[in-house]
Tab-separated table of C-alpha atoms and ligand atoms in Angstrom:
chain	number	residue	atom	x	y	z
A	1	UNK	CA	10.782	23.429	-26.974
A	2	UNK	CA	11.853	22.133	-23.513
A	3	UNK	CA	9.323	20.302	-21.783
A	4	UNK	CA	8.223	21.308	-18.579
A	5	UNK	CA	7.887	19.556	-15.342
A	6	UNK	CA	6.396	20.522	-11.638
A	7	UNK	CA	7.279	18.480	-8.735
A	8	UNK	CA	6.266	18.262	-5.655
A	9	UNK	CA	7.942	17.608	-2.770
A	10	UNK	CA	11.292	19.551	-4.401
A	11	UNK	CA	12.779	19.948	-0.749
A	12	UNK	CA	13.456	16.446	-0.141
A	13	UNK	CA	15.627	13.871	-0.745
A	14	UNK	CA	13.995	12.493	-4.292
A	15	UNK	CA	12.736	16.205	-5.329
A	16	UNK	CA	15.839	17.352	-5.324
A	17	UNK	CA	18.203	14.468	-7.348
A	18	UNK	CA	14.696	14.582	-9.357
A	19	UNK	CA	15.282	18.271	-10.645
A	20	UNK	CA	18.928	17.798	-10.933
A	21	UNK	CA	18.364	14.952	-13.032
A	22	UNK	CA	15.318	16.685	-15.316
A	23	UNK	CA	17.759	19.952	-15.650
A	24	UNK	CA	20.738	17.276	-17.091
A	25	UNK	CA	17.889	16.479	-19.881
A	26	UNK	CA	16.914	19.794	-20.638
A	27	UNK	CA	13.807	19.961	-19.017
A	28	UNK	CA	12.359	23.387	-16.922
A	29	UNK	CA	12.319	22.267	-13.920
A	30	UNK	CA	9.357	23.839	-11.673
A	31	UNK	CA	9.469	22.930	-7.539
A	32	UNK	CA	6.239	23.488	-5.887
A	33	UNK	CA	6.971	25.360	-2.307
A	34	UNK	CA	4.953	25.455	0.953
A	35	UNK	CA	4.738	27.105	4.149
A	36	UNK	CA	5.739	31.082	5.181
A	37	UNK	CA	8.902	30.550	5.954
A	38	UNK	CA	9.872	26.957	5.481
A	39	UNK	CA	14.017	26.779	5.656
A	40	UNK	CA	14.165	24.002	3.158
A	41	UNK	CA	13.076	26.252	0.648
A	42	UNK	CA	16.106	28.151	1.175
A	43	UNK	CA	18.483	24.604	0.455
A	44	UNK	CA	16.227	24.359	-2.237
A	45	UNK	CA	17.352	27.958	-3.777
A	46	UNK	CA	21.097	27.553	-3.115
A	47	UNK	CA	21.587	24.508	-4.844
A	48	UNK	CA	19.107	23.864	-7.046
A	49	UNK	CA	19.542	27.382	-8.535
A	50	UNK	CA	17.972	26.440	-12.164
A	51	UNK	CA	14.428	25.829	-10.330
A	52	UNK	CA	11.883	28.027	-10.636
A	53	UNK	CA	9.314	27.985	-7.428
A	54	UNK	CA	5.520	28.203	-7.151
A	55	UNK	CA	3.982	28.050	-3.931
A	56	UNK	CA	1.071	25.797	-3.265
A	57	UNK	CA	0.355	22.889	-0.932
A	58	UNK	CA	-1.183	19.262	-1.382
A	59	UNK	CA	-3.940	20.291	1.474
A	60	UNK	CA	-4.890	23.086	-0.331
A	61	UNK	CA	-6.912	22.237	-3.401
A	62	UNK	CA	-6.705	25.699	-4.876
A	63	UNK	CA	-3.520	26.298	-4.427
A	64	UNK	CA	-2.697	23.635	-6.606
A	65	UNK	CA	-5.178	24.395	-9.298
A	66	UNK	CA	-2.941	27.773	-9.630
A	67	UNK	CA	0.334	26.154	-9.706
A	68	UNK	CA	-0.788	24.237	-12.743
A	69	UNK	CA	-2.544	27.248	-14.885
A	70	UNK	CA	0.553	29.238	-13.932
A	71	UNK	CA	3.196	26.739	-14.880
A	72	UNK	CA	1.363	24.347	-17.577
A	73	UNK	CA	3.542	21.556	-17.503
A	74	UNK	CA	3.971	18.774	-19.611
A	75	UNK	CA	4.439	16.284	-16.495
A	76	UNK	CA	3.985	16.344	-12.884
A	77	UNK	CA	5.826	14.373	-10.316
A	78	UNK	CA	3.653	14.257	-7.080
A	79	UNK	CA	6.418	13.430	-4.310
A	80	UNK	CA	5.008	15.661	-1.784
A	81	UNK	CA	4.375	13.486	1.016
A	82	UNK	CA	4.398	12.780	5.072
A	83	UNK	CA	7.002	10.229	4.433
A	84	UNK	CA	7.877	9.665	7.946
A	85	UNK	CA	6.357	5.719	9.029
A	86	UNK	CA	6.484	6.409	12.558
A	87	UNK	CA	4.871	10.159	12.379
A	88	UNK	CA	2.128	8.253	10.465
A	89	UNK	CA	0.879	6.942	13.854
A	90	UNK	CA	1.050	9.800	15.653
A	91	UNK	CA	-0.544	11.900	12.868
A	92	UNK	CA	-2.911	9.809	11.115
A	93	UNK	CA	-5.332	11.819	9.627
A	94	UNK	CA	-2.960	14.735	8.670
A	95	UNK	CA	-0.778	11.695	7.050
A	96	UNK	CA	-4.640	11.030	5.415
A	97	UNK	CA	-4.636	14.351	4.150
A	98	UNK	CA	-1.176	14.570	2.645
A	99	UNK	CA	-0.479	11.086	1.426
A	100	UNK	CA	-3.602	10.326	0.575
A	101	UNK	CA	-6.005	12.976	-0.265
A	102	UNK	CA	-3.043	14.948	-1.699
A	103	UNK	CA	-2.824	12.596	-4.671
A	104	UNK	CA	-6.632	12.981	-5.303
A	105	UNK	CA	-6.336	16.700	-5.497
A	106	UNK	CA	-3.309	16.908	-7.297
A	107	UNK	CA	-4.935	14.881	-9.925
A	108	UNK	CA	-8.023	16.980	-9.456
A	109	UNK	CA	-6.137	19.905	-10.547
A	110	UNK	CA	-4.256	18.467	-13.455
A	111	UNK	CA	-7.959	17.126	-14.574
A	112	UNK	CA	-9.970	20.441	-14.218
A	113	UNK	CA	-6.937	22.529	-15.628
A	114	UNK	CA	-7.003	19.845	-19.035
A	115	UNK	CA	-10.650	20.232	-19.526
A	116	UNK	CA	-11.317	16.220	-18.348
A	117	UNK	CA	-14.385	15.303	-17.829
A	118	UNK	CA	-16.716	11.947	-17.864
A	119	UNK	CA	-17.418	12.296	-21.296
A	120	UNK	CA	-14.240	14.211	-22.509
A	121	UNK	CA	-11.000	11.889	-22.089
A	122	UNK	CA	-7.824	13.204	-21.748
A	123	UNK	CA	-6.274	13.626	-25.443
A	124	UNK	CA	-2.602	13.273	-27.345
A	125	UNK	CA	-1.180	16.340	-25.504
A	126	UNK	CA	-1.974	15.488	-21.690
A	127	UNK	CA	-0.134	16.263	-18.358
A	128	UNK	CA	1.762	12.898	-17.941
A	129	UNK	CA	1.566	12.242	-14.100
A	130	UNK	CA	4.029	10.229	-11.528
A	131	UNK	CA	2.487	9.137	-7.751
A	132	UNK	CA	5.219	7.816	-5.843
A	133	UNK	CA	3.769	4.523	-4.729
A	134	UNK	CA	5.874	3.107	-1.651
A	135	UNK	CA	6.908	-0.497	-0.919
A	136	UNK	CA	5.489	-0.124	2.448
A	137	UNK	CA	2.060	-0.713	0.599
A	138	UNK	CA	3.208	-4.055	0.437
A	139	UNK	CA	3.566	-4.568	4.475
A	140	UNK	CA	2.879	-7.777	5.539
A	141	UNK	CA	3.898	-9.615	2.860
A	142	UNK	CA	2.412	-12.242	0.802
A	143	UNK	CA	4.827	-13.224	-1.240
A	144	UNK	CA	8.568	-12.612	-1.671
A	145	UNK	CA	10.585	-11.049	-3.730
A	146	UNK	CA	7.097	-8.373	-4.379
A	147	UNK	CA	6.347	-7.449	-8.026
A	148	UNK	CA	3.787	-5.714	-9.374
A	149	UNK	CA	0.563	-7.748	-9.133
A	150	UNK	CA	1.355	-8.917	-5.364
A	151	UNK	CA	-1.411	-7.906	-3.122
A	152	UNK	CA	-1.277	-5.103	-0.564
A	153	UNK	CA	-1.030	-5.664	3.293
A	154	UNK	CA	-0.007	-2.148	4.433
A	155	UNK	CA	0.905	-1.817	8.380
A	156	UNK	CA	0.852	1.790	9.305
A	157	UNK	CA	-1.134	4.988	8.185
A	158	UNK	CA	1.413	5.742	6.169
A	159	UNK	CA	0.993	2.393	4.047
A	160	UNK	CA	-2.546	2.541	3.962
A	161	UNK	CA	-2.687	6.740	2.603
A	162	UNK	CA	-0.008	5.609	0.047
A	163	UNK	CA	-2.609	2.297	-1.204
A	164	UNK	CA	-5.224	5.144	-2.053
A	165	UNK	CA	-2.957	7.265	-3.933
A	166	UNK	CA	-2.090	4.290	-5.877
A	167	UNK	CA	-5.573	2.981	-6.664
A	168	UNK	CA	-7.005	6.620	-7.034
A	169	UNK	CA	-4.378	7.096	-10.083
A	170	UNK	CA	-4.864	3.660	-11.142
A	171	UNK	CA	-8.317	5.048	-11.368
A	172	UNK	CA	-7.840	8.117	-13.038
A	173	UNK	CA	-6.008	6.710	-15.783
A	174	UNK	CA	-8.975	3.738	-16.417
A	175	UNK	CA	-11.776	6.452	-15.850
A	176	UNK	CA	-9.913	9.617	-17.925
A	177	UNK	CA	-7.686	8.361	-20.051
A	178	UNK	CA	-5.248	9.843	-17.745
A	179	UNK	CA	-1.488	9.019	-18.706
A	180	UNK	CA	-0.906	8.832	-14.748
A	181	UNK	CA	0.991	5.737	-13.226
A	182	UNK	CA	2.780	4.858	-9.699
A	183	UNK	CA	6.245	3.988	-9.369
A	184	UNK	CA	6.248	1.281	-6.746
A	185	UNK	CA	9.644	2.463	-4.967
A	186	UNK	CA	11.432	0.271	-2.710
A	187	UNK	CA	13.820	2.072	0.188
A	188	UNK	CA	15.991	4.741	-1.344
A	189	UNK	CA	18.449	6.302	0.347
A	190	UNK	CA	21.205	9.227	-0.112
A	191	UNK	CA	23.433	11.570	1.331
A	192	UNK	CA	20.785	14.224	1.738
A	193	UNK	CA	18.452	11.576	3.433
A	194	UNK	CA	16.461	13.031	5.833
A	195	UNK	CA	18.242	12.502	9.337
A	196	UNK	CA	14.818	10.484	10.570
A	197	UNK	CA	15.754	7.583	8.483
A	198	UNK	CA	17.577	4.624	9.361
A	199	UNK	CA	19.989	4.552	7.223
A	200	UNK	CA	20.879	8.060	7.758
A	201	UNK	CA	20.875	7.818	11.359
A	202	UNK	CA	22.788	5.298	11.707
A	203	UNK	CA	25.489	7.189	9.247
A	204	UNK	CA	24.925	10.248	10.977
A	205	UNK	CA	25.724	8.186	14.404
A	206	UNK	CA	28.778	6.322	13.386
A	207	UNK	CA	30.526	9.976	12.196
A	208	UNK	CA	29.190	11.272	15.648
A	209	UNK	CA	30.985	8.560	17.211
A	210	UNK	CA	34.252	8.435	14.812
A	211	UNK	CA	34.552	12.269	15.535
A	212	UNK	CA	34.279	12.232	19.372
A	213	UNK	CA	30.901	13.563	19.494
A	214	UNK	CA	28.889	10.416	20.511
A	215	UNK	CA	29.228	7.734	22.587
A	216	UNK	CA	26.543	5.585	21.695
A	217	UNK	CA	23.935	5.205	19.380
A	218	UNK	CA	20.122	4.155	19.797
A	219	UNK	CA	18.183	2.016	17.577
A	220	UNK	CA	14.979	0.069	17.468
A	221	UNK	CA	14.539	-3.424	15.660
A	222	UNK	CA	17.684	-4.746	14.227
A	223	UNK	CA	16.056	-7.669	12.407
A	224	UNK	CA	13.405	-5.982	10.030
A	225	UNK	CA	15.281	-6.123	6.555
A	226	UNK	CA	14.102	-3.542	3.500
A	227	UNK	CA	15.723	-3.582	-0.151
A	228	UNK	CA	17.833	-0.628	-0.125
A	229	UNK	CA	18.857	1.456	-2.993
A	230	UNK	CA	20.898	4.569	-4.418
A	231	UNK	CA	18.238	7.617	-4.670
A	232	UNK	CA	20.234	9.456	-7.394
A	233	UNK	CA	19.412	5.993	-9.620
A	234	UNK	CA	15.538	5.850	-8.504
A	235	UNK	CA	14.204	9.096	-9.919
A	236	UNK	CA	15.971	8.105	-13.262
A	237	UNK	CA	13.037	5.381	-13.169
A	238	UNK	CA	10.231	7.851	-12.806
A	239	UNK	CA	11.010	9.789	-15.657
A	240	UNK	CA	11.582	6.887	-17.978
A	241	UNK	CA	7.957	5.883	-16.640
A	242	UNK	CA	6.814	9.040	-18.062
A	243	UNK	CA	8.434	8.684	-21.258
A	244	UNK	CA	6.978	4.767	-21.955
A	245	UNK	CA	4.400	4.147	-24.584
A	246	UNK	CA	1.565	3.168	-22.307
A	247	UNK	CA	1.150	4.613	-18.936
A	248	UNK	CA	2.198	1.610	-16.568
A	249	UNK	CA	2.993	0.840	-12.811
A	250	UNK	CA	6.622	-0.880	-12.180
A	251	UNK	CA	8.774	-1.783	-8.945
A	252	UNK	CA	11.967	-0.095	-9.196
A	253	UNK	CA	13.971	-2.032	-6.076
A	254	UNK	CA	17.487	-3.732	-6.174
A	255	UNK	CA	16.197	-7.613	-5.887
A	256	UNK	CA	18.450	-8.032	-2.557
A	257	UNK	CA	17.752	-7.464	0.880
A	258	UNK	CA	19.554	-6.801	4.189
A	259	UNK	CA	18.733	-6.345	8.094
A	260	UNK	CA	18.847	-3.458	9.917
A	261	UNK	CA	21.620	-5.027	11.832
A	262	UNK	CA	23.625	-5.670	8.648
A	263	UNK	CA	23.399	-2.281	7.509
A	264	UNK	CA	25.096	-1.141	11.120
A	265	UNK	CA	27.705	-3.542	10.937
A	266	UNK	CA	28.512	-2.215	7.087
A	267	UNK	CA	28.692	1.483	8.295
A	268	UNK	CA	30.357	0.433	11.636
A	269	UNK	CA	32.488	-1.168	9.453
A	270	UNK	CA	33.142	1.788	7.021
A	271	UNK	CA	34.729	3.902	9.874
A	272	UNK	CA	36.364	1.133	11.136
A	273	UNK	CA	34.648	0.762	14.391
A	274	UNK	CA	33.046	-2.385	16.207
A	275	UNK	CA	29.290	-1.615	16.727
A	276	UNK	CA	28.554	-3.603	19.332
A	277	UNK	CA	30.604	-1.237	21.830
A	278	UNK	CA	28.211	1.396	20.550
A	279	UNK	CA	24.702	0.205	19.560
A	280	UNK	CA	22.369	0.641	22.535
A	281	UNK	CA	18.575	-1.023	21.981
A	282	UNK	CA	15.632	1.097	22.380
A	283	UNK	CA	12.296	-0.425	23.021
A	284	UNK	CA	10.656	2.867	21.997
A	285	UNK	CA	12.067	2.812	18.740
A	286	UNK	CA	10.216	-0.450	17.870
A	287	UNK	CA	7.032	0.100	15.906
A	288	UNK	CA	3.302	-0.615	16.724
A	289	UNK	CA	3.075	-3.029	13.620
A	290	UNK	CA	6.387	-3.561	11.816
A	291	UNK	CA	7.146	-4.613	8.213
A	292	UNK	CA	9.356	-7.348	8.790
A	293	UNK	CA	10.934	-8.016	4.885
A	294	UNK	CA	10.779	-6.232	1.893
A	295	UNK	CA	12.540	-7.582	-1.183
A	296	UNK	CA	11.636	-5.778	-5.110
A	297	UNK	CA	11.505	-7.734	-8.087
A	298	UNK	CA	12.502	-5.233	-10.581
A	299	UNK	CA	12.253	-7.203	-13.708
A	300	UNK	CA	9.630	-5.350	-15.524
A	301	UNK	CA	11.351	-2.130	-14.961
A	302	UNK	CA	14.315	-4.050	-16.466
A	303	UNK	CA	12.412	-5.133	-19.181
A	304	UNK	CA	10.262	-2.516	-20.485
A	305	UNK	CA	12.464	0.878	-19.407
A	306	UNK	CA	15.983	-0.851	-19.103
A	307	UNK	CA	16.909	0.823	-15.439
A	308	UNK	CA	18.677	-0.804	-13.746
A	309	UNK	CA	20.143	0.143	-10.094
A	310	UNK	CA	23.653	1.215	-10.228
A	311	UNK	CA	24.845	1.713	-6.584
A	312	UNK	CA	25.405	-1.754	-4.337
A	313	UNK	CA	24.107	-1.524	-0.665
A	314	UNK	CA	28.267	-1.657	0.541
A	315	UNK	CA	28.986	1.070	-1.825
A	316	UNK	CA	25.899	3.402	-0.453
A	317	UNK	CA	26.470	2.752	3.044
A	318	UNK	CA	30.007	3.894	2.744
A	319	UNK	CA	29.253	6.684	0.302
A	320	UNK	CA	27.028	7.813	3.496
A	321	UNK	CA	29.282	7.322	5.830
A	322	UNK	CA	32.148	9.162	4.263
A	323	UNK	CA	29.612	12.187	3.866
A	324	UNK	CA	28.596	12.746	6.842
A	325	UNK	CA	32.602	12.439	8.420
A	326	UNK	CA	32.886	15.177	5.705
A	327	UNK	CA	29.802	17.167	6.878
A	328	UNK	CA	30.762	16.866	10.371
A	329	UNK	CA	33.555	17.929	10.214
A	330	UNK	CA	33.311	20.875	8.630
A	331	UNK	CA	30.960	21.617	11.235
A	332	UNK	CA	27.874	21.494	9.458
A	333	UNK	CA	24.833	20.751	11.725
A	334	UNK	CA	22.915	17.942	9.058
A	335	UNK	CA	19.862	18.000	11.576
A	336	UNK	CA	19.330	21.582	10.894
A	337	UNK	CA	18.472	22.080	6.724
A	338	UNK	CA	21.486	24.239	6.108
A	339	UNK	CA	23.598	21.680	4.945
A	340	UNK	CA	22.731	19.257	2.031
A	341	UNK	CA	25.580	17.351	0.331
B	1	NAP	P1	11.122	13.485	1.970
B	1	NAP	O1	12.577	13.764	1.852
B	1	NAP	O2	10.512	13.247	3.307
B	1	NAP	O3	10.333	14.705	1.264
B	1	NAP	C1	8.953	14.852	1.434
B	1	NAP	C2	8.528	16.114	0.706
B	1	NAP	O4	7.106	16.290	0.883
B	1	NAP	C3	9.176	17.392	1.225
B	1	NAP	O5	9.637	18.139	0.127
B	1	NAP	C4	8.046	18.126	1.928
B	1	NAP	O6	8.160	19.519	1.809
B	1	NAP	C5	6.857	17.671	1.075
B	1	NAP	N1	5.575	17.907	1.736
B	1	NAP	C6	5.203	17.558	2.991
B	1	NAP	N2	3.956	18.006	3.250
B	1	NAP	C7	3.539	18.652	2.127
B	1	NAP	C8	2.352	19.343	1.780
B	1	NAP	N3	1.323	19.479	2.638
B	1	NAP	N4	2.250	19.891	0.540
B	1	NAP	C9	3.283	19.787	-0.326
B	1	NAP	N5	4.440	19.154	-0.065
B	1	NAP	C10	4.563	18.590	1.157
B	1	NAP	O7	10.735	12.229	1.057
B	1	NAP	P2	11.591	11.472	-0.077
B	1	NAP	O8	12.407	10.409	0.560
B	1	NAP	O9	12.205	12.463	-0.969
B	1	NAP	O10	10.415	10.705	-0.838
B	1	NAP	C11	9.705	11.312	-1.906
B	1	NAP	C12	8.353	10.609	-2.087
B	1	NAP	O11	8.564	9.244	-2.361
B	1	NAP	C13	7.455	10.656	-0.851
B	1	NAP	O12	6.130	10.720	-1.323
B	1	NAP	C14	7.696	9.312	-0.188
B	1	NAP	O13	6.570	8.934	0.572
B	1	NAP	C15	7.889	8.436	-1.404
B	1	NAP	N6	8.735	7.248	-1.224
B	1	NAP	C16	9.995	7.391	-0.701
B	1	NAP	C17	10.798	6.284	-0.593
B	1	NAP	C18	12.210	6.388	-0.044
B	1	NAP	O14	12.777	5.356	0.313
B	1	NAP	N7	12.793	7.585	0.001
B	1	NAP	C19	10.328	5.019	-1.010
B	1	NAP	C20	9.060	4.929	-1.532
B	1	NAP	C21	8.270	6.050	-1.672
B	1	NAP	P3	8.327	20.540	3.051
B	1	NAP	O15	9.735	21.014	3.001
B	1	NAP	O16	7.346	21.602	2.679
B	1	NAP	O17	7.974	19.805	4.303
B	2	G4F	O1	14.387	4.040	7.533
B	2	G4F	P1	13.019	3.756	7.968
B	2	G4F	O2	12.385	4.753	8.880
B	2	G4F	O3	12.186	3.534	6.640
B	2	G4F	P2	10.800	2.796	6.325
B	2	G4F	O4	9.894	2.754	7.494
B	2	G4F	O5	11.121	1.511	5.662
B	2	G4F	O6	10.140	3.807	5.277
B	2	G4F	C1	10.908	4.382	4.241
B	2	G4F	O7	10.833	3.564	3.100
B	2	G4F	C2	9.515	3.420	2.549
B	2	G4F	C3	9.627	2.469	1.352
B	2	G4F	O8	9.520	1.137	1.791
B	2	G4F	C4	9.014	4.782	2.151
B	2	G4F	F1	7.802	4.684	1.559
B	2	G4F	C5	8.944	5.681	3.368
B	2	G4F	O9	8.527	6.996	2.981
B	2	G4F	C6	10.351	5.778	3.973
B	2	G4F	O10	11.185	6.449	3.064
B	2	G4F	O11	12.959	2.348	8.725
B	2	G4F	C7	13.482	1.164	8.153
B	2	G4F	C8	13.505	0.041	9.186
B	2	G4F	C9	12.168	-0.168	9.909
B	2	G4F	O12	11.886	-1.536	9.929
B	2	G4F	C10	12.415	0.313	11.329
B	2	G4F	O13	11.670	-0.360	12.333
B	2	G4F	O14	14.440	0.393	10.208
B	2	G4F	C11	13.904	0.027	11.467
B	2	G4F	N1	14.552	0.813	12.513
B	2	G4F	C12	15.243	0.296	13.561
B	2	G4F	N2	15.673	1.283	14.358
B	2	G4F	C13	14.536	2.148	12.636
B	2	G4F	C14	15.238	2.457	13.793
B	2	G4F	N3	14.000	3.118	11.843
B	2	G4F	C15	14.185	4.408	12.222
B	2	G4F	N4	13.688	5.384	11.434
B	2	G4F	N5	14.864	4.756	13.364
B	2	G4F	C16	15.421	3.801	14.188
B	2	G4F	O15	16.018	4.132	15.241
């Protein structure tokens, strides 16, 4: 029988090369759906046409206990998140709520619904469970490149909701028996990245200005410098993590890092346009506290699973790039949800 998987977050970015990926191996693919009339549920029902919905929300503890009775699936991928740094400060405690307390009620209900208690562990034919663990736990960092056993220094809300997640399933799977574990994702990024994101904006930008619709574009710190990779490649890791003997954490990253800067000169580059005719600094871009470097060290994942990234940062920046000329020009507006690539 096909096994069965719910995810979470199944409107963005990683939810959606996620299903794609789980239909490809034969899995049902469930997409948990929030909100009255949320438009991204709409994308999600045009192209992801094989998904079967079930409404529920991570603030909503019930809700969730439902989704799992009603679906019973043999793994859950909790990537249901606000996922937005900067929001994180204007919105801490609803960032709380989501990031954080999401994960503990999401486990909650995959507990209660298995019959887990204190002094019954989980048994052979549990609900395997992802968290998707963020670099940004990592923050200020202590060491370079960051593996698994580096130490946190997280540097927004956002950082700090995504360290409980990862200790509360840490937790569950010492206290229950739990087969739950984090992937530890550096940056991953896409043509359907959400427009918010750097690298996205800055694609979106250089089509804006390639096409005559732009004239400049506005950006905060150029030096920070994150360890960018090919989303389609990344949620391959998470459901090799689910298939591994023993439920582990791994950093799934590239090993290399660039600046912000170097990732506008690439997709400058792309369209064949100079940047610095168009690239306009913007103090109130810059963050209250800033992650200045992140840099994975994928080696276990290497080791133990045998992913390995796929995509080169040149090769995604013009992939980008190329899409959104495409988009654009076909008149497609990417900052409304209509159009997803
Ligand atoms: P994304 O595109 O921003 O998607 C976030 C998802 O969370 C959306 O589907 C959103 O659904 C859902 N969501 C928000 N609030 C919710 C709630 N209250 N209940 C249920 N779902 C809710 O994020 P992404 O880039 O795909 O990332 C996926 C996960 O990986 C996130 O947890 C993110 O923090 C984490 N992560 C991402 C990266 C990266 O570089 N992309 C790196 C490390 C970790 P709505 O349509 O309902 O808003
Ligand atoms: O693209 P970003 O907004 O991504 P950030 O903050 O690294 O977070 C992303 O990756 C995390 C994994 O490490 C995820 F957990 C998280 O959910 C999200 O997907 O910003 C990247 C860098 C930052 O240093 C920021 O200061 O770009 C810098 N930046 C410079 N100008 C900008 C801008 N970022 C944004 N969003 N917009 C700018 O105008």
């Amino acid at each position: 029988m096909a096994r069965r998987a719910l995810i979470t977050g199944i409107t963005g970015q990683d939810g959606s090369y996620l299903a794609e990926h789980l239909l490809d191996q034969g899995y049902d693919v469930w997409g948990l759906v929030r909100g009255q009339a949320n438009p991204r549920v709409a994308r999600v029902r045009r192209l992801l046409q094989d998904v079967q919905l079930v409404r529920g929300d991570l603030l909503d503890q019930g809700s969730l206990i439902s989704a799992v009775e009603r679906v019973q699936p043999d793994e859950v991928y909790n990537l249901g998140a606000i996922s937005f740094v900067p929001m994180s400060w204007e919105q801490a405690e609803l960032t709380a709520e989501v990031t954080g307390m999401g994960v503990l009620r999401m486990l909650e209900a995959i507990r209660v619904c298995s019959g887990i208690t204190s002094s019954r562990a989980a048994g052979s034919g549990q609900i395997r469970f992802y968290q998707a663990s963020s670099s940004e736990m990592f923050g200020q960092v202590r060491e370079t490149p960051q593996n698994e056993r580096t130490p946190f220094h997280p540097r927004s809300p956002y950082g700090v909701a995504k360290a409980y997640g990862h200790f509360l399933t840490q937790n569950y799977r010492e206290s229950y028996g739990m087969f739950a574990v984090s992937g530890i994702l550096f940056n991953h990024e896409s043509p359907r990245r959400g427009a918010e994101f750097v690298t996205r904006k800055v694609t979106l930008g250089v089509a804006r200005i390639k096409l005559g619709l732009a004239s400049e574009l506005r950006l905060g710190n150029l030096e920070a410098r994150r360890d960018w990779g090919y989303a389609g490649d990344y949620v391959q890791a998470m459901r090799l993590m689910l298939q591994a003997g023993t439920p582990e954490d791994y950093v799934i990253g590239t090993g290399h890092t660039q600046s912000v800067r170097e990732l506008v000169i690439a997709a400058f580059e792309a369209a064949q346009l100079d940047w610095e005719s168009y690239v306009v600094g913007d103090q109130a871009l810059h963050r209250p506290a800033e992650v200045d470097l992140l840099c994975a060290d994928p080696k276990k994942a290497r080791v133990q699973l045998g992913w390995e990234p796929t995509v080169a940062f040149e090769e995604l920046v013009a992939m980008m790039v190329e899409s959104d000329l495409k988009l654009l020009s076909e008149g497609a507006d990417p900052e409304q949800d209509s159009s997803w690539p």
